[in-house]
Amino acid sequence: MTQDIVILAAGKGSRMKSAFSKVLHKVGGKAMVRRVLTTASTLPESKLHLVVGHQGEQVEANCQDFSANIVWQDNPQGTGDALRRVAPYLQADGATLTLYGDVPLIRASTLAKMTALSTPNTLVLLTIALDNPTGYGRIVRDAQGKVTAIVEQKDASPSQLAITEVNTGILLAPNNHLQTWLAALTNNNAQGEYYLTDVIAMAARDGVDIVTVNPDNAAEVAGVNDRVQLAALERELQHQQAIHLMQNGATLLDPSRIDVRGELTTGHDVVIDVNCVFEGKVVLGNGVEIGPNCHLKDCIIGDNTVIKSHTLIDDSQVGESCDIGPFARLRPGTQLSNKAKIGNFVETKKARIGEGSKVNHLSYIGDTDMGANVNVGAGTITCNYDGVNKHLTQVADNVFIGSNTSLVAPVQIAEGATIAAGSTITKQVGEKQLAFARARQTNKDNWPRPVKK
């Protein structure tokens, strides 16, 4: 069956105490509502509808790349009211799956189990048994075990409050029945709202089959109302990702101290020390070792490379068997060939560094095309910015650059050249030439030192 998927994201979220919409708060580096939309997008033959209300402009702007139908719920009056706003857009011969923008960890596999049971005369309900069901709507069944209704906490009798099977809010209903049920909803309840859950009793009355599906765990259907719950789901997601990484051959020295805020792919025999953060799309080759307190974003790391502690790598490509850090920073556009070395307190930006080349310490290499087997001494900088434009420094193979050298771009250093320590190079250096550019030293006798006033 074709599907309409409705994501409810109109709530105010006042307990978040935030200047922006609750559903835009992030779990695992991604806004909660975007996580739900991403999962929903994996289901085939589906049309997305996003219901927005409070700060809806923010939500709409953040989610526009999903091409969802935006439906406004001004003055919201419950989940049933939200679905009634979407009703004119629903496909006549399909089914509607209702999801929530603040329930970010729902899995596509669980939703697929629901859709597999969908028929024109079947309503599929996602339920779960909780040790403490307080606050949830209770699943009421008859003597034969068939679902007959959902009773909200505030409307439940003492015997109904003892029920531990609860409604997650996620349901899949056939549109040929749903349109009639939505039109028949009333707000005659303790909250004065239109409950979507009232359609369960209508389905039972109309002889529609009501079947239930259970999620793999409670975190999958846990919602967020405040920052404490947000933090709990963050930890749950990180725990799940850590398990996945270890099952795929990575060693995490402390699985509770890793943060994956994007997509991390690892080869075999990868070792990751504590407090490392991964953002965007990061790929680690076989045998990569990452020291503690590193931050990697949108980068590819080749096999057997070692990244030492407190290193930052952003939008860069690193070859095989490289040695990086500690306290190194690879900025966007950096490309390291195999066996290159970037040492402590070295920063690179938009730099191609050839095979076996070394920038060992205390240097800045930006807008540079560097060949193989180059040795860069401590304190070397490429002066790539003239205040308006950036310029390129070109260093050929087998060049030796002495300590405390300034290479004023644009400049070319030919193969096998040597730059003397303390030089400021502004002109081309030829093959195997020695270049030195120092002011003449002058010594003055009996020079009076300044004294503190």
PDB file of C-alpha atoms in Angstrom, residues 67-273:
ATOM      1  CA  SER A  67      10.434  18.109   0.364  1.00  0.00           C
ATOM      2  CA  ALA A  68       7.779  17.297   2.945  1.00  0.00           C
ATOM      3  CA  ASN A  69       4.297  18.764   2.718  1.00  0.00           C
ATOM      4  CA  ILE A  70       4.222  21.424   5.469  1.00  0.00           C
ATOM      5  CA  VAL A  71       0.935  21.592   7.377  1.00  0.00           C
ATOM      6  CA  TRP A  72       0.387  24.284   9.992  1.00  0.00           C
ATOM      7  CA  GLN A  73      -1.310  23.531  13.309  1.00  0.00           C
ATOM      8  CA  ASP A  74      -2.030  26.920  14.839  1.00  0.00           C
ATOM      9  CA  ASN A  75      -3.666  26.779  18.263  1.00  0.00           C
ATOM     10  CA  PRO A  76      -2.989  23.030  18.573  1.00  0.00           C
ATOM     11  CA  GLN A  77      -5.616  20.912  20.261  1.00  0.00           C
ATOM     12  CA  GLY A  78      -4.030  17.494  20.415  1.00  0.00           C
ATOM     13  CA  THR A  79      -2.752  14.763  18.122  1.00  0.00           C
ATOM     14  CA  GLY A  80      -6.180  14.123  16.622  1.00  0.00           C
ATOM     15  CA  ASP A  81      -6.444  17.797  15.724  1.00  0.00           C
ATOM     16  CA  ALA A  82      -3.043  17.578  13.994  1.00  0.00           C
ATOM     17  CA  LEU A  83      -4.156  14.638  11.834  1.00  0.00           C
ATOM     18  CA  ARG A  84      -7.374  16.433  10.980  1.00  0.00           C
ATOM     19  CA  ARG A  85      -5.283  19.294   9.548  1.00  0.00           C
ATOM     20  CA  VAL A  86      -3.457  16.777   7.329  1.00  0.00           C
ATOM     21  CA  ALA A  87      -6.615  14.871   6.316  1.00  0.00           C
ATOM     22  CA  PRO A  88      -7.240  16.837   3.064  1.00  0.00           C
ATOM     23  CA  TYR A  89      -3.812  15.773   1.751  1.00  0.00           C
ATOM     24  CA  LEU A  90      -4.040  12.038   2.493  1.00  0.00           C
ATOM     25  CA  GLN A  91      -4.150   9.537  -0.368  1.00  0.00           C
ATOM     26  CA  ALA A  92      -7.542   7.866  -0.658  1.00  0.00           C
ATOM     27  CA  ASP A  93      -6.307   4.303  -1.166  1.00  0.00           C
ATOM     28  CA  GLY A  94      -3.282   4.306   1.156  1.00  0.00           C
ATOM     29  CA  ALA A  95      -2.495   4.237   4.856  1.00  0.00           C
ATOM     30  CA  THR A  96      -1.159   6.864   7.241  1.00  0.00           C
ATOM     31  CA  LEU A  97       1.762   6.320   9.594  1.00  0.00           C
ATOM     32  CA  THR A  98       1.956   8.793  12.464  1.00  0.00           C
ATOM     33  CA  LEU A  99       5.394   9.632  13.899  1.00  0.00           C
ATOM     34  CA  TYR A 100       6.700  12.283  16.301  1.00  0.00           C
ATOM     35  CA  GLY A 101       9.434  14.855  15.795  1.00  0.00           C
ATOM     36  CA  ASP A 102      10.626  14.462  19.385  1.00  0.00           C
ATOM     37  CA  VAL A 103      10.936  10.638  19.245  1.00  0.00           C
ATOM     38  CA  PRO A 104      14.246  10.496  17.344  1.00  0.00           C
ATOM     39  CA  LEU A 105      15.469   6.920  17.788  1.00  0.00           C
ATOM     40  CA  ILE A 106      12.618   5.067  16.078  1.00  0.00           C
ATOM     41  CA  ARG A 107      14.103   2.469  13.760  1.00  0.00           C
ATOM     42  CA  ALA A 108      13.255   1.845  10.135  1.00  0.00           C
ATOM     43  CA  SER A 109      13.178  -1.905  10.848  1.00  0.00           C
ATOM     44  CA  THR A 110      10.378  -1.403  13.376  1.00  0.00           C
ATOM     45  CA  LEU A 111       8.378   0.725  10.958  1.00  0.00           C
ATOM     46  CA  ALA A 112       8.921  -1.886   8.257  1.00  0.00           C
ATOM     47  CA  LYS A 113       7.372  -4.511  10.536  1.00  0.00           C
ATOM     48  CA  MET A 114       4.342  -2.283  10.876  1.00  0.00           C
ATOM     49  CA  THR A 115       3.964  -1.633   7.157  1.00  0.00           C
ATOM     50  CA  ALA A 116       4.242  -5.357   6.423  1.00  0.00           C
ATOM     51  CA  LEU A 117       0.992  -5.886   8.376  1.00  0.00           C
ATOM     52  CA  SER A 118      -0.920  -3.027   6.790  1.00  0.00           C
ATOM     53  CA  THR A 119      -4.122  -3.787   4.826  1.00  0.00           C
ATOM     54  CA  PRO A 120      -7.235  -1.747   3.948  1.00  0.00           C
ATOM     55  CA  ASN A 121      -8.946  -3.297   6.977  1.00  0.00           C
ATOM     56  CA  THR A 122      -6.056  -3.381   9.469  1.00  0.00           C
ATOM     57  CA  LEU A 123      -4.860  -0.814  11.982  1.00  0.00           C
ATOM     58  CA  VAL A 124      -1.309  -1.419  13.211  1.00  0.00           C
ATOM     59  CA  LEU A 125      -0.382  -0.099  16.644  1.00  0.00           C
ATOM     60  CA  LEU A 126       3.108   0.147  18.158  1.00  0.00           C
ATOM     61  CA  THR A 127       2.942  -0.754  21.853  1.00  0.00           C
ATOM     62  CA  ILE A 128       5.399  -1.564  24.628  1.00  0.00           C
ATOM     63  CA  ALA A 129       5.216  -2.982  28.150  1.00  0.00           C
ATOM     64  CA  LEU A 130       6.807  -0.723  30.782  1.00  0.00           C
ATOM     65  CA  ASP A 131       7.574  -1.392  34.430  1.00  0.00           C
ATOM     66  CA  ASN A 132       6.434   2.156  35.172  1.00  0.00           C
ATOM     67  CA  PRO A 133       3.708   3.162  32.687  1.00  0.00           C
ATOM     68  CA  THR A 134       2.890   6.457  34.408  1.00  0.00           C
ATOM     69  CA  GLY A 135       1.935   9.139  31.928  1.00  0.00           C
ATOM     70  CA  TYR A 136       1.216   6.800  29.041  1.00  0.00           C
ATOM     71  CA  GLY A 137      -2.090   5.781  27.487  1.00  0.00           C
ATOM     72  CA  ARG A 138      -3.018   2.211  28.457  1.00  0.00           C
ATOM     73  CA  ILE A 139      -3.830  -0.515  25.910  1.00  0.00           C
ATOM     74  CA  VAL A 140      -7.200  -2.028  26.792  1.00  0.00           C
ATOM     75  CA  ARG A 141      -7.870  -5.560  25.546  1.00  0.00           C
ATOM     76  CA  ASP A 142     -10.942  -7.794  25.749  1.00  0.00           C
ATOM     77  CA  ALA A 143     -11.104 -11.326  27.128  1.00  0.00           C
ATOM     78  CA  GLN A 144      -9.820 -12.700  23.826  1.00  0.00           C
ATOM     79  CA  GLY A 145      -6.802 -10.389  23.934  1.00  0.00           C
ATOM     80  CA  LYS A 146      -7.990  -8.115  21.159  1.00  0.00           C
ATOM     81  CA  VAL A 147      -7.274  -4.395  21.471  1.00  0.00           C
ATOM     82  CA  THR A 148     -10.489  -2.478  22.086  1.00  0.00           C
ATOM     83  CA  ALA A 149      -9.311   0.996  23.134  1.00  0.00           C
ATOM     84  CA  ILE A 150      -6.541   3.249  24.407  1.00  0.00           C
ATOM     85  CA  VAL A 151      -7.273   5.129  27.618  1.00  0.00           C
ATOM     86  CA  GLU A 152      -5.175   8.170  28.494  1.00  0.00           C
ATOM     87  CA  GLN A 153      -3.649   8.428  31.969  1.00  0.00           C
ATOM     88  CA  LYS A 154      -5.953  11.235  33.151  1.00  0.00           C
ATOM     89  CA  ASP A 155      -9.056   9.407  31.948  1.00  0.00           C
ATOM     90  CA  ALA A 156      -8.129   5.922  33.175  1.00  0.00           C
ATOM     91  CA  SER A 157      -9.873   4.001  35.980  1.00  0.00           C
ATOM     92  CA  PRO A 158      -7.832   2.407  38.796  1.00  0.00           C
ATOM     93  CA  SER A 159      -7.973  -0.998  37.078  1.00  0.00           C
ATOM     94  CA  GLN A 160      -6.874   0.534  33.780  1.00  0.00           C
ATOM     95  CA  LEU A 161      -3.981   2.340  35.487  1.00  0.00           C
ATOM     96  CA  ALA A 162      -2.656  -1.101  36.492  1.00  0.00           C
ATOM     97  CA  ILE A 163      -2.156  -2.047  32.838  1.00  0.00           C
ATOM     98  CA  THR A 164       1.525  -2.045  31.868  1.00  0.00           C
ATOM     99  CA  GLU A 165       1.129  -2.256  28.076  1.00  0.00           C
ATOM    100  CA  VAL A 166       1.117   1.300  26.802  1.00  0.00           C
ATOM    101  CA  ASN A 167       0.633   3.251  23.627  1.00  0.00           C
ATOM    102  CA  THR A 168       3.735   4.714  21.988  1.00  0.00           C
ATOM    103  CA  GLY A 169       1.625   7.060  19.862  1.00  0.00           C
ATOM    104  CA  ILE A 170       2.908   5.508  16.657  1.00  0.00           C
ATOM    105  CA  LEU A 171       0.183   3.911  14.557  1.00  0.00           C
ATOM    106  CA  LEU A 172      -0.552   2.984  10.958  1.00  0.00           C
ATOM    107  CA  ALA A 173      -4.188   3.345   9.896  1.00  0.00           C
ATOM    108  CA  PRO A 174      -5.919   2.709   6.540  1.00  0.00           C
ATOM    109  CA  ASN A 175      -7.015   6.003   5.013  1.00  0.00           C
ATOM    110  CA  ASN A 176     -10.390   4.691   3.850  1.00  0.00           C
ATOM    111  CA  HIS A 177     -11.376   4.365   7.526  1.00  0.00           C
ATOM    112  CA  LEU A 178      -9.138   7.065   9.007  1.00  0.00           C
ATOM    113  CA  GLN A 179     -10.894   9.948   7.273  1.00  0.00           C
ATOM    114  CA  THR A 180     -14.228   8.912   8.841  1.00  0.00           C
ATOM    115  CA  TRP A 181     -12.706   8.418  12.269  1.00  0.00           C
ATOM    116  CA  LEU A 182     -10.948  11.793  12.262  1.00  0.00           C
ATOM    117  CA  ALA A 183     -14.176  13.571  11.370  1.00  0.00           C
ATOM    118  CA  ALA A 184     -15.899  11.854  14.306  1.00  0.00           C
ATOM    119  CA  LEU A 185     -13.354  12.843  16.981  1.00  0.00           C
ATOM    120  CA  THR A 186     -14.546  14.921  19.933  1.00  0.00           C
ATOM    121  CA  ASN A 187     -12.696  16.729  22.710  1.00  0.00           C
ATOM    122  CA  ASN A 188     -14.890  15.454  25.528  1.00  0.00           C
ATOM    123  CA  ASN A 189     -12.052  14.466  27.872  1.00  0.00           C
ATOM    124  CA  ALA A 190     -10.007  15.756  30.799  1.00  0.00           C
ATOM    125  CA  GLN A 191      -7.614  17.671  28.535  1.00  0.00           C
ATOM    126  CA  GLY A 192     -10.232  19.132  26.226  1.00  0.00           C
ATOM    127  CA  GLU A 193      -8.209  17.861  23.251  1.00  0.00           C
ATOM    128  CA  TYR A 194      -8.834  15.704  20.206  1.00  0.00           C
ATOM    129  CA  TYR A 195      -7.033  12.438  20.882  1.00  0.00           C
ATOM    130  CA  LEU A 196      -5.808  10.423  17.910  1.00  0.00           C
ATOM    131  CA  THR A 197      -5.952   7.406  20.210  1.00  0.00           C
ATOM    132  CA  ASP A 198      -9.770   7.562  20.161  1.00  0.00           C
ATOM    133  CA  VAL A 199      -9.669   6.049  16.679  1.00  0.00           C
ATOM    134  CA  ILE A 200      -8.704   2.708  18.269  1.00  0.00           C
ATOM    135  CA  ALA A 201     -12.144   2.312  19.837  1.00  0.00           C
ATOM    136  CA  MET A 202     -13.743   3.365  16.545  1.00  0.00           C
ATOM    137  CA  ALA A 203     -11.699   0.746  14.685  1.00  0.00           C
ATOM    138  CA  ALA A 204     -12.813  -1.948  17.128  1.00  0.00           C
ATOM    139  CA  ARG A 205     -16.416  -0.815  16.720  1.00  0.00           C
ATOM    140  CA  ASP A 206     -16.170  -0.937  12.924  1.00  0.00           C
ATOM    141  CA  GLY A 207     -14.693  -4.430  12.858  1.00  0.00           C
ATOM    142  CA  VAL A 208     -11.259  -3.320  11.692  1.00  0.00           C
ATOM    143  CA  ASP A 209      -8.461  -5.676  12.728  1.00  0.00           C
ATOM    144  CA  ILE A 210      -6.173  -4.097  15.322  1.00  0.00           C
ATOM    145  CA  VAL A 211      -2.724  -5.670  15.469  1.00  0.00           C
ATOM    146  CA  THR A 212       0.215  -4.659  17.625  1.00  0.00           C
ATOM    147  CA  VAL A 213       3.964  -4.517  17.013  1.00  0.00           C
ATOM    148  CA  ASN A 214       6.643  -4.017  19.662  1.00  0.00           C
ATOM    149  CA  PRO A 215       9.924  -2.074  19.300  1.00  0.00           C
ATOM    150  CA  ASP A 216      13.243  -3.692  20.140  1.00  0.00           C
ATOM    151  CA  ASN A 217      13.752  -1.445  23.174  1.00  0.00           C
ATOM    152  CA  ALA A 218      12.116   1.379  25.083  1.00  0.00           C
ATOM    153  CA  ALA A 219      14.634   3.992  23.899  1.00  0.00           C
ATOM    154  CA  GLU A 220      13.308   3.553  20.387  1.00  0.00           C
ATOM    155  CA  VAL A 221       9.979   5.107  21.367  1.00  0.00           C
ATOM    156  CA  ALA A 222      11.174   7.477  24.101  1.00  0.00           C
ATOM    157  CA  GLY A 223      10.225  11.104  23.620  1.00  0.00           C
ATOM    158  CA  VAL A 224      11.975  14.279  24.738  1.00  0.00           C
ATOM    159  CA  ASN A 225      10.270  16.885  26.901  1.00  0.00           C
ATOM    160  CA  ASP A 226      13.260  18.422  28.665  1.00  0.00           C
ATOM    161  CA  ARG A 227      17.031  18.525  28.512  1.00  0.00           C
ATOM    162  CA  VAL A 228      17.419  15.680  31.001  1.00  0.00           C
ATOM    163  CA  GLN A 229      15.550  13.348  28.640  1.00  0.00           C
ATOM    164  CA  LEU A 230      17.521  14.762  25.713  1.00  0.00           C
ATOM    165  CA  ALA A 231      20.789  13.875  27.454  1.00  0.00           C
ATOM    166  CA  ALA A 232      19.512  10.378  28.251  1.00  0.00           C
ATOM    167  CA  LEU A 233      18.704   9.708  24.599  1.00  0.00           C
ATOM    168  CA  GLU A 234      22.084  11.098  23.554  1.00  0.00           C
ATOM    169  CA  ARG A 235      23.820   8.587  25.810  1.00  0.00           C
ATOM    170  CA  GLU A 236      21.592   5.778  24.555  1.00  0.00           C
ATOM    171  CA  LEU A 237      22.410   6.577  20.931  1.00  0.00           C
ATOM    172  CA  GLN A 238      26.142   6.777  21.685  1.00  0.00           C
ATOM    173  CA  HIS A 239      25.952   3.426  23.476  1.00  0.00           C
ATOM    174  CA  GLN A 240      24.256   1.848  20.448  1.00  0.00           C
ATOM    175  CA  GLN A 241      26.858   3.288  18.098  1.00  0.00           C
ATOM    176  CA  ALA A 242      29.724   2.131  20.301  1.00  0.00           C
ATOM    177  CA  ILE A 243      28.393  -1.424  20.272  1.00  0.00           C
ATOM    178  CA  HIS A 244      28.049  -1.303  16.483  1.00  0.00           C
ATOM    179  CA  LEU A 245      31.653  -0.100  16.090  1.00  0.00           C
ATOM    180  CA  MET A 246      33.032  -2.831  18.332  1.00  0.00           C
ATOM    181  CA  GLN A 247      30.988  -5.501  16.568  1.00  0.00           C
ATOM    182  CA  ASN A 248      32.586  -4.319  13.323  1.00  0.00           C
ATOM    183  CA  GLY A 249      36.148  -4.771  14.558  1.00  0.00           C
ATOM    184  CA  ALA A 250      37.052  -1.513  16.315  1.00  0.00           C
ATOM    185  CA  THR A 251      38.572  -1.387  19.798  1.00  0.00           C
ATOM    186  CA  LEU A 252      37.185   1.387  22.008  1.00  0.00           C
ATOM    187  CA  LEU A 253      39.323   1.803  25.105  1.00  0.00           C
ATOM    188  CA  ASP A 254      36.254   3.134  26.932  1.00  0.00           C
ATOM    189  CA  PRO A 255      32.965   2.678  25.025  1.00  0.00           C
ATOM    190  CA  SER A 256      31.240   5.187  27.304  1.00  0.00           C
ATOM    191  CA  ARG A 257      33.602   7.980  26.216  1.00  0.00           C
ATOM    192  CA  ILE A 258      33.102   8.328  22.482  1.00  0.00           C
ATOM    193  CA  ASP A 259      30.774  10.663  20.597  1.00  0.00           C
ATOM    194  CA  VAL A 260      29.719   9.934  17.029  1.00  0.00           C
ATOM    195  CA  ARG A 261      27.764  12.903  15.695  1.00  0.00           C
ATOM    196  CA  GLY A 262      27.430  11.726  12.137  1.00  0.00           C
ATOM    197  CA  GLU A 263      28.569   8.604  10.289  1.00  0.00           C
ATOM    198  CA  LEU A 264      31.723   6.770  11.345  1.00  0.00           C
ATOM    199  CA  THR A 265      33.014   3.856   9.238  1.00  0.00           C
ATOM    200  CA  THR A 266      35.923   1.779  10.529  1.00  0.00           C
ATOM    201  CA  GLY A 267      38.148  -0.914   9.064  1.00  0.00           C
ATOM    202  CA  HIS A 268      39.451  -3.813  11.105  1.00  0.00           C
ATOM    203  CA  ASP A 269      41.845  -3.421  14.049  1.00  0.00           C
ATOM    204  CA  VAL A 270      41.068   0.259  14.577  1.00  0.00           C
ATOM    205  CA  VAL A 271      41.855   1.526  18.078  1.00  0.00           C
ATOM    206  CA  ILE A 272      40.120   4.619  19.468  1.00  0.00           C
ATOM    207  CA  ASP A 273      41.150   6.097  22.807  1.00  0.00           C
TER     208      ASP A 273
END
